[in-house]
CSV table of C-alpha atoms and ligand atoms in Angstrom, one decimal:
chain,number,residue,atom,x,y,z
I,1,UNK,CA,-26.9,-46.3,12.1
I,2,UNK,CA,-23.1,-46.5,12.4
I,3,UNK,CA,-22.5,-48.8,15.3
I,4,UNK,CA,-19.1,-49.5,16.9
I,5,UNK,CA,-18.4,-52.6,18.8
I,6,UNK,CA,-16.4,-51.8,21.9
I,7,UNK,CA,-14.8,-54.4,24.2
I,8,UNK,CA,-14.6,-52.9,27.8
I,9,UNK,CA,-12.0,-54.5,30.0
I,10,UNK,CA,-12.2,-52.7,33.4
I,11,UNK,CA,-9.6,-54.9,35.0
I,12,UNK,CA,-8.5,-54.2,38.5
I,13,UNK,CA,-8.8,-51.5,41.3
I,14,UNK,CA,-10.2,-48.2,40.1
I,15,UNK,CA,-10.2,-49.6,36.5
I,16,UNK,CA,-13.8,-50.7,37.2
I,17,UNK,CA,-14.9,-47.3,38.3
I,18,UNK,CA,-13.3,-45.3,35.5
I,19,UNK,CA,-14.3,-47.7,32.8
I,20,UNK,CA,-18.0,-47.6,34.0
I,21,UNK,CA,-17.7,-43.8,33.8
I,22,UNK,CA,-16.0,-43.9,30.4
I,23,UNK,CA,-18.7,-46.3,29.0
I,24,UNK,CA,-21.4,-43.9,30.1
I,25,UNK,CA,-19.7,-40.9,28.5
I,26,UNK,CA,-19.1,-42.8,25.2
I,27,UNK,CA,-22.8,-43.7,25.1
I,28,UNK,CA,-23.8,-40.0,25.5
I,29,UNK,CA,-21.2,-39.0,22.8
I,30,UNK,CA,-22.8,-41.5,20.5
I,31,UNK,CA,-26.3,-40.3,21.2
I,32,UNK,CA,-25.3,-36.7,20.8
I,33,UNK,CA,-23.5,-37.3,17.5
I,34,UNK,CA,-25.9,-39.8,15.9
I,35,UNK,CA,-24.0,-43.1,16.1
I,36,UNK,CA,-24.2,-46.0,18.4
I,37,UNK,CA,-21.8,-48.0,20.6
I,38,UNK,CA,-22.4,-51.6,21.6
I,39,UNK,CA,-20.2,-52.3,24.6
I,40,UNK,CA,-19.3,-55.8,25.7
I,41,UNK,CA,-18.1,-55.8,29.3
I,42,UNK,CA,-15.4,-58.4,30.0
I,43,UNK,CA,-14.5,-59.6,33.5
I,44,UNK,CA,-10.8,-60.1,32.6
I,45,UNK,CA,-8.4,-59.3,35.4
I,46,UNK,CA,-6.8,-60.3,38.7
I,47,UNK,CA,-10.1,-61.6,40.3
I,48,UNK,CA,-10.6,-64.0,37.4
I,49,UNK,CA,-6.9,-65.0,37.7
I,50,UNK,CA,-7.2,-65.8,41.4
I,51,UNK,CA,-10.3,-67.9,40.7
I,52,UNK,CA,-9.4,-69.7,37.4
I,53,UNK,CA,-5.6,-69.2,37.0
I,54,UNK,CA,-6.0,-67.1,33.9
I,55,UNK,CA,-6.7,-63.4,33.4
I,56,UNK,CA,-8.7,-64.0,30.3
I,57,UNK,CA,-10.5,-67.0,28.7
I,58,UNK,CA,-8.4,-69.4,26.6
I,59,UNK,CA,-9.5,-68.0,23.3
I,60,UNK,CA,-10.0,-64.5,24.7
I,61,UNK,CA,-8.4,-62.6,21.9
I,62,UNK,CA,-10.6,-64.4,19.3
I,63,UNK,CA,-13.6,-62.9,21.2
I,64,UNK,CA,-12.5,-59.4,20.6
I,65,UNK,CA,-10.4,-59.4,17.5
I,66,UNK,CA,-13.3,-58.1,15.4
I,67,UNK,CA,-14.3,-55.4,17.8
I,68,UNK,CA,-13.7,-51.8,16.6
I,69,UNK,CA,-11.8,-50.8,19.8
I,70,UNK,CA,-11.0,-51.8,23.3
I,71,UNK,CA,-11.5,-49.6,26.4
I,72,UNK,CA,-9.1,-50.8,29.1
I,73,UNK,CA,-9.1,-49.8,32.8
I,74,UNK,CA,-6.0,-51.1,34.6
I,75,UNK,CA,-4.2,-54.3,35.5
I,76,UNK,CA,-2.6,-54.8,38.9
I,77,UNK,CA,-3.6,-56.2,42.3
I,78,UNK,CA,-1.8,-56.0,45.7
I,79,UNK,CA,-1.7,-59.8,46.0
I,80,UNK,CA,-0.6,-60.7,42.5
I,81,UNK,CA,3.0,-60.0,41.4
I,82,UNK,CA,3.1,-57.1,38.9
I,83,UNK,CA,4.9,-58.9,36.2
I,84,UNK,CA,2.3,-61.7,36.2
I,85,UNK,CA,-0.5,-59.2,35.8
I,86,UNK,CA,1.3,-57.2,33.1
I,87,UNK,CA,2.2,-60.2,31.0
I,88,UNK,CA,-1.1,-62.0,31.7
I,89,UNK,CA,-3.4,-59.2,30.6
I,90,UNK,CA,-2.1,-56.0,29.2
I,91,UNK,CA,0.8,-57.2,27.2
I,92,UNK,CA,-1.2,-60.4,26.3
I,93,UNK,CA,-3.4,-58.0,24.4
I,94,UNK,CA,-1.0,-55.4,23.1
I,95,UNK,CA,1.6,-57.7,21.7
I,96,UNK,CA,-0.5,-60.3,19.8
I,97,UNK,CA,-2.7,-57.4,18.4
I,98,UNK,CA,0.5,-55.7,17.3
I,99,UNK,CA,-0.4,-52.4,19.0
I,100,UNK,CA,3.0,-51.1,18.3
I,101,UNK,CA,2.4,-47.4,18.6
I,102,UNK,CA,1.6,-46.2,22.1
I,103,UNK,CA,0.6,-42.5,21.9
I,104,UNK,CA,0.5,-40.3,25.0
I,105,UNK,CA,-0.6,-36.7,24.6
I,106,UNK,CA,0.2,-34.4,27.5
I,107,UNK,CA,-1.3,-30.9,28.0
I,108,UNK,CA,-2.0,-28.7,30.9
I,109,UNK,CA,-5.8,-28.7,30.8
I,110,UNK,CA,-7.8,-25.6,31.8
I,111,UNK,CA,-8.1,-25.3,35.6
I,112,UNK,CA,-5.1,-27.6,36.2
I,113,UNK,CA,-1.9,-26.2,37.7
I,114,UNK,CA,1.4,-27.5,36.5
I,115,UNK,CA,4.1,-27.9,39.2
I,116,UNK,CA,6.4,-26.0,36.9
I,117,UNK,CA,6.6,-22.3,37.9
I,118,UNK,CA,7.0,-21.0,34.4
I,119,UNK,CA,4.2,-23.1,32.8
I,120,UNK,CA,0.7,-21.5,32.6
I,121,UNK,CA,-0.6,-23.9,30.0
I,122,UNK,CA,0.4,-23.4,26.4
I,123,UNK,CA,4.1,-23.9,27.0
I,124,UNK,CA,3.5,-27.6,27.6
I,125,UNK,CA,1.8,-29.4,24.7
I,126,UNK,CA,3.5,-32.7,23.9
I,127,UNK,CA,2.8,-36.1,22.4
I,128,UNK,CA,5.0,-39.0,23.4
I,129,UNK,CA,5.2,-41.9,21.0
I,130,UNK,CA,6.2,-45.0,22.8
I,131,UNK,CA,7.5,-48.1,20.9
I,132,UNK,CA,5.1,-50.6,22.2
I,133,UNK,CA,6.0,-54.0,20.8
I,134,UNK,CA,9.6,-54.8,21.5
I,135,UNK,CA,12.7,-53.1,23.0
I,136,UNK,CA,13.1,-53.5,26.8
I,137,UNK,CA,9.6,-55.1,27.0
I,138,UNK,CA,10.3,-57.9,24.5
I,139,UNK,CA,10.2,-60.4,27.3
I,140,UNK,CA,13.4,-62.1,26.2
I,141,UNK,CA,15.7,-63.4,28.9
I,142,UNK,CA,15.7,-65.9,31.7
I,143,UNK,CA,17.1,-67.1,35.0
I,144,UNK,CA,19.4,-70.0,35.8
I,145,UNK,CA,20.8,-71.4,39.0
I,146,UNK,CA,17.8,-70.2,40.8
I,147,UNK,CA,18.5,-69.5,44.5
I,148,UNK,CA,22.2,-70.5,44.2
I,149,UNK,CA,25.0,-68.1,44.7
I,150,UNK,CA,25.8,-68.3,41.0
I,151,UNK,CA,22.2,-67.3,40.0
I,152,UNK,CA,22.0,-65.3,36.8
I,153,UNK,CA,19.2,-63.3,35.3
I,154,UNK,CA,19.0,-61.5,32.0
I,155,UNK,CA,16.5,-59.2,30.3
I,156,UNK,CA,17.5,-58.7,26.7
I,157,UNK,CA,16.2,-55.7,24.8
I,158,UNK,CA,15.2,-56.6,21.3
I,159,UNK,CA,15.3,-53.9,18.6
I,160,UNK,CA,14.5,-54.9,15.0
I,161,UNK,CA,15.0,-52.8,11.9
I,162,UNK,CA,11.3,-53.4,11.0
I,163,UNK,CA,10.1,-52.4,14.5
I,164,UNK,CA,12.2,-49.3,14.8
I,165,UNK,CA,11.5,-48.2,11.2
I,166,UNK,CA,7.7,-48.4,11.7
I,167,UNK,CA,7.7,-46.5,14.9
I,168,UNK,CA,9.9,-43.8,13.5
I,169,UNK,CA,7.6,-43.4,10.5
I,170,UNK,CA,4.6,-43.2,12.8
I,171,UNK,CA,6.3,-40.5,14.9
I,172,UNK,CA,7.4,-38.5,11.9
I,173,UNK,CA,3.9,-38.7,10.4
I,174,UNK,CA,2.4,-37.6,13.8
I,175,UNK,CA,4.9,-34.7,14.1
I,176,UNK,CA,4.0,-33.7,10.5
I,177,UNK,CA,0.3,-33.6,11.4
I,178,UNK,CA,0.9,-31.1,14.3
I,179,UNK,CA,1.3,-27.4,13.7
I,180,UNK,CA,4.9,-27.2,14.9
I,181,UNK,CA,6.2,-30.2,12.9
I,182,UNK,CA,8.9,-30.8,15.5
I,183,UNK,CA,10.1,-34.2,16.6
I,184,UNK,CA,12.6,-35.2,19.3
I,185,UNK,CA,14.1,-38.7,19.0
I,186,UNK,CA,15.1,-39.9,22.5
I,187,UNK,CA,18.1,-42.2,22.7
I,188,UNK,CA,20.9,-43.6,24.9
I,189,UNK,CA,23.3,-44.4,22.1
I,190,UNK,CA,26.3,-43.2,24.1
I,191,UNK,CA,26.0,-46.1,26.6
I,192,UNK,CA,24.0,-48.6,24.6
I,193,UNK,CA,26.2,-49.0,21.6
I,194,UNK,CA,24.4,-51.5,19.5
I,195,UNK,CA,20.6,-51.2,19.5
I,196,UNK,CA,20.5,-47.5,20.3
I,197,UNK,CA,23.0,-46.7,17.6
I,198,UNK,CA,20.8,-48.6,15.1
I,199,UNK,CA,17.8,-46.7,16.5
I,200,UNK,CA,19.6,-43.4,15.8
I,201,UNK,CA,20.6,-44.5,12.3
I,202,UNK,CA,17.1,-45.5,11.4
I,203,UNK,CA,15.7,-42.2,12.7
I,204,UNK,CA,18.1,-40.4,10.4
I,205,UNK,CA,17.1,-42.6,7.4
I,206,UNK,CA,13.4,-42.2,8.0
I,207,UNK,CA,13.9,-38.4,8.5
I,208,UNK,CA,14.9,-38.1,4.8
I,209,UNK,CA,11.3,-38.7,3.8
I,210,UNK,CA,10.1,-35.8,6.1
I,211,UNK,CA,12.1,-32.7,5.1
I,212,UNK,CA,9.3,-30.6,6.5
I,213,UNK,CA,9.7,-32.0,10.0
I,214,UNK,CA,12.4,-30.5,12.1
I,215,UNK,CA,13.9,-33.1,14.3
I,216,UNK,CA,16.6,-33.5,16.9
I,217,UNK,CA,18.1,-36.2,19.0
I,218,UNK,CA,18.3,-36.2,22.8
I,219,UNK,CA,19.8,-38.6,25.4
I,220,UNK,CA,17.1,-39.8,27.7
I,221,UNK,CA,18.8,-38.4,30.8
I,222,UNK,CA,19.2,-35.0,29.3
I,223,UNK,CA,15.6,-35.2,28.1
I,224,UNK,CA,14.3,-35.2,31.7
I,225,UNK,CA,16.0,-31.9,32.2
I,226,UNK,CA,14.7,-30.4,29.0
I,227,UNK,CA,11.2,-31.5,29.8
I,228,UNK,CA,11.5,-29.8,33.2
I,229,UNK,CA,13.4,-26.7,32.3
I,230,UNK,CA,12.5,-26.0,28.7
I,231,UNK,CA,9.1,-27.6,28.1
I,232,UNK,CA,8.3,-25.1,25.3
I,233,UNK,CA,11.0,-26.5,23.1
I,234,UNK,CA,9.3,-29.9,22.8
I,235,UNK,CA,6.4,-31.1,20.7
I,236,UNK,CA,6.4,-34.7,19.5
I,237,UNK,CA,8.7,-37.2,21.1
I,238,UNK,CA,9.6,-40.8,20.1
I,239,UNK,CA,11.3,-43.1,22.5
I,240,UNK,CA,11.8,-46.8,23.2
I,241,UNK,CA,9.4,-48.8,25.3
I,242,UNK,CA,11.1,-48.3,28.6
I,243,UNK,CA,12.4,-44.8,28.0
I,244,UNK,CA,8.9,-43.6,27.0
I,245,UNK,CA,7.4,-45.4,30.0
I,246,UNK,CA,9.5,-43.4,32.3
I,247,UNK,CA,9.3,-40.1,30.4
I,248,UNK,CA,5.5,-40.3,30.2
I,249,UNK,CA,5.1,-40.4,34.0
I,250,UNK,CA,7.3,-37.4,34.2
I,251,UNK,CA,5.2,-35.7,31.5
I,252,UNK,CA,1.9,-36.5,33.4
I,253,UNK,CA,3.3,-35.1,36.6
I,254,UNK,CA,4.5,-32.0,34.9
I,255,UNK,CA,1.0,-31.5,33.4
I,256,UNK,CA,-0.6,-31.6,36.8
I,257,UNK,CA,-1.8,-35.1,37.5
I,258,UNK,CA,-1.4,-38.7,36.5
I,259,UNK,CA,-5.2,-39.0,36.9
I,260,UNK,CA,-5.7,-37.1,33.6
I,261,UNK,CA,-3.2,-38.8,31.3
I,262,UNK,CA,-4.5,-40.9,28.4
I,263,UNK,CA,-3.1,-43.5,26.2
I,264,UNK,CA,-3.8,-45.1,22.8
I,265,UNK,CA,-2.2,-48.5,22.0
I,266,UNK,CA,-2.6,-48.4,18.2
I,267,UNK,CA,-2.3,-50.9,15.5
I,268,UNK,CA,-2.1,-48.3,12.8
I,269,UNK,CA,-2.7,-50.7,10.0
I,270,UNK,CA,-6.0,-51.7,11.7
I,271,UNK,CA,-5.5,-55.4,11.3
I,272,UNK,CA,-6.4,-55.7,14.9
I,273,UNK,CA,-8.4,-53.5,17.3
I,274,UNK,CA,-6.6,-50.7,19.1
I,275,UNK,CA,-6.8,-50.3,22.9
I,276,UNK,CA,-7.4,-47.1,24.8
I,277,UNK,CA,-6.6,-46.7,28.5
I,278,UNK,CA,-5.8,-44.2,31.2
I,279,UNK,CA,-2.2,-44.3,32.3
I,280,UNK,CA,-2.8,-44.1,36.1
I,281,UNK,CA,-3.1,-47.9,37.0
I,282,UNK,CA,-5.3,-49.6,39.6
I,283,UNK,CA,-4.7,-47.3,42.6
I,284,UNK,CA,-5.8,-49.8,45.2
I,285,UNK,CA,-5.5,-47.2,48.0
I,286,UNK,CA,-8.6,-45.3,46.6
I,287,UNK,CA,-10.4,-48.2,44.9
I,288,UNK,CA,-14.1,-48.5,45.8
I,289,UNK,CA,-14.3,-45.0,47.3
I,290,UNK,CA,-15.8,-43.4,44.2
I,291,UNK,CA,-13.2,-40.7,44.0
I,292,UNK,CA,-11.0,-41.9,41.1
I,293,UNK,CA,-10.4,-39.2,38.5
I,294,UNK,CA,-12.2,-40.4,35.3
I,295,UNK,CA,-10.7,-37.7,33.1
I,296,UNK,CA,-7.8,-40.0,32.0
I,297,UNK,CA,-10.4,-42.5,30.7
I,298,UNK,CA,-12.5,-39.8,29.1
I,299,UNK,CA,-9.5,-38.3,27.3
I,300,UNK,CA,-8.6,-41.9,26.2
I,301,UNK,CA,-12.2,-42.0,24.9
I,302,UNK,CA,-11.4,-38.9,22.8
I,303,UNK,CA,-8.5,-40.8,21.3
I,304,UNK,CA,-10.7,-43.8,20.6
I,305,UNK,CA,-13.3,-41.6,18.8
I,306,UNK,CA,-10.6,-40.0,16.7
I,307,UNK,CA,-9.3,-43.5,15.8
I,308,UNK,CA,-12.8,-44.6,14.9
I,309,UNK,CA,-13.1,-41.5,12.6
I,310,UNK,CA,-15.7,-39.7,14.7
I,311,UNK,CA,-13.7,-36.5,14.7
I,312,UNK,CA,-16.7,-34.3,15.6
I,313,UNK,CA,-17.6,-36.4,18.6
I,314,UNK,CA,-14.0,-36.5,19.7
I,315,UNK,CA,-13.6,-32.7,19.6
I,316,UNK,CA,-16.9,-32.3,21.4
I,317,UNK,CA,-15.8,-34.7,24.2
I,318,UNK,CA,-12.5,-32.9,24.5
I,319,UNK,CA,-14.3,-29.5,24.8
I,320,UNK,CA,-16.6,-31.1,27.5
I,321,UNK,CA,-13.6,-32.4,29.5
I,322,UNK,CA,-11.9,-29.0,29.3
I,323,UNK,CA,-15.1,-27.2,30.5
I,324,UNK,CA,-15.2,-29.6,33.5
I,325,UNK,CA,-11.5,-29.4,34.4
I,326,UNK,CA,-11.8,-25.6,34.3
I,327,UNK,CA,-14.2,-25.8,37.3
I,328,UNK,CA,-12.3,-26.3,40.6
I,329,UNK,CA,-15.5,-27.7,42.2
I,330,UNK,CA,-15.3,-30.6,39.8
I,331,UNK,CA,-11.8,-31.6,40.7
I,332,UNK,CA,-11.3,-35.1,42.3
I,333,UNK,CA,-8.9,-35.4,45.3
I,334,UNK,CA,-5.8,-36.2,43.1
I,335,UNK,CA,-6.2,-32.6,41.9
I,336,UNK,CA,-6.8,-31.3,45.4
I,337,UNK,CA,-10.6,-31.2,45.1
I,338,UNK,CA,-13.5,-33.0,46.7
I,339,UNK,CA,-15.5,-34.1,43.6
I,340,UNK,CA,-16.5,-37.7,43.1
I,341,UNK,CA,-16.1,-39.8,40.0
I,342,UNK,CA,-19.9,-39.7,39.6
I,343,UNK,CA,-20.0,-35.9,39.8
I,344,UNK,CA,-17.3,-35.4,37.2
I,345,UNK,CA,-19.0,-37.9,34.9
I,346,UNK,CA,-22.4,-36.3,35.2
I,347,UNK,CA,-20.8,-32.9,34.5
I,348,UNK,CA,-19.0,-34.2,31.4
I,349,UNK,CA,-22.3,-35.7,30.1
I,350,UNK,CA,-24.1,-32.4,30.7
I,351,UNK,CA,-21.4,-30.5,29.0
I,352,UNK,CA,-21.6,-32.9,26.0
I,353,UNK,CA,-25.4,-32.5,25.7
I,354,UNK,CA,-25.2,-28.7,26.1
I,355,UNK,CA,-22.4,-28.3,23.5
I,356,UNK,CA,-23.8,-26.6,20.5
I,357,UNK,CA,-20.8,-26.2,18.3
Q,1,IPM,C1,2.4,-47.8,31.7
Q,1,IPM,C2,2.5,-48.6,32.9
Q,1,IPM,C3,2.8,-50.0,32.6
Q,1,IPM,C4,4.1,-50.1,31.8
Q,1,IPM,C5,2.9,-50.9,33.9
Q,1,IPM,C6,1.5,-50.9,34.6
Q,1,IPM,C7,3.4,-52.2,33.7
Q,1,IPM,O1,3.5,-48.0,33.7
Q,1,IPM,O2,1.5,-48.1,30.8
Q,1,IPM,O3,3.1,-46.8,31.5
Q,1,IPM,O4,5.2,-50.1,32.4
Q,1,IPM,O5,4.0,-50.3,30.6
Q,2,MG,MG1,4.3,-46.3,33.0
């Protein structure tokens, strides 16, 4: 039987709850569609850091480099500075595994209400491609004269021709694979006159190979207005690491809830495993209450199944998710409902088993 080795890293906060739910759902998907998943649960996260001084074991990446995929929950704890967690866990996986394409689909799922008055559903159907290996998250910079009046701190954005070219190609390919074949390249080349100008130039060069894709360029500030006021004019979007980070929270909010939004951190060449995670983070205010919305993790599971080549199972899981979101009784508190993580999970499993398409 086809068996996929999945590394599950629940991490912190509600990460543990949603990854447990996601694992359950993936197992039902596998049973339903005639393959198997073998899931290794890893205790990497802030608790481990507080006990041992490291988020993951020393040769941690060696333990998972041959897995088929990673299911990640969240990283972040109230008593550990955020930059320590981010660099100690999430980026410590994304960067060495060269997961340079971060893909964030956004849609208004059935039963979910967008805060945008004019959006009933189909007007908002986007995929944001986030450059995930360099840019503003390159980690280059430093501090000197600490604590003195002349203290200085720098964070230097790094844009390489290779890095920009590969993310542009990825974005044009993705745009081409979608019905509208429409790509918006987000930039800030009016103010940032070096790297962002190169970014624009490379976009134009790569575009030559995709005459069937219609593309335009948009300054990031203007893009926030366009997303809010003319969402129907957008399909695929490519942006730098930080720009896409910001735009994807806006996208999630406009689609009704951050609790639903999924992500894939892809190494498209498949030299390393790719990593799938909900966008929402550790949400310590609701951790342990059993009310976290597991839909962001399930949708990330859909992306994982697509990546693994299990297209039928991916489509079946997406149908199951949509059947469940359509029912207001199965909405968790972030969506204004009263359902628990467990109830939503059971409902998605039932919908999977009852799906006869
Ligand atoms: C995201 C998150 C992370 C990021 C945080 C948790 C560091 O906001 O995945 O969008 O900024 O990359
Ligand atoms: Mg973010």
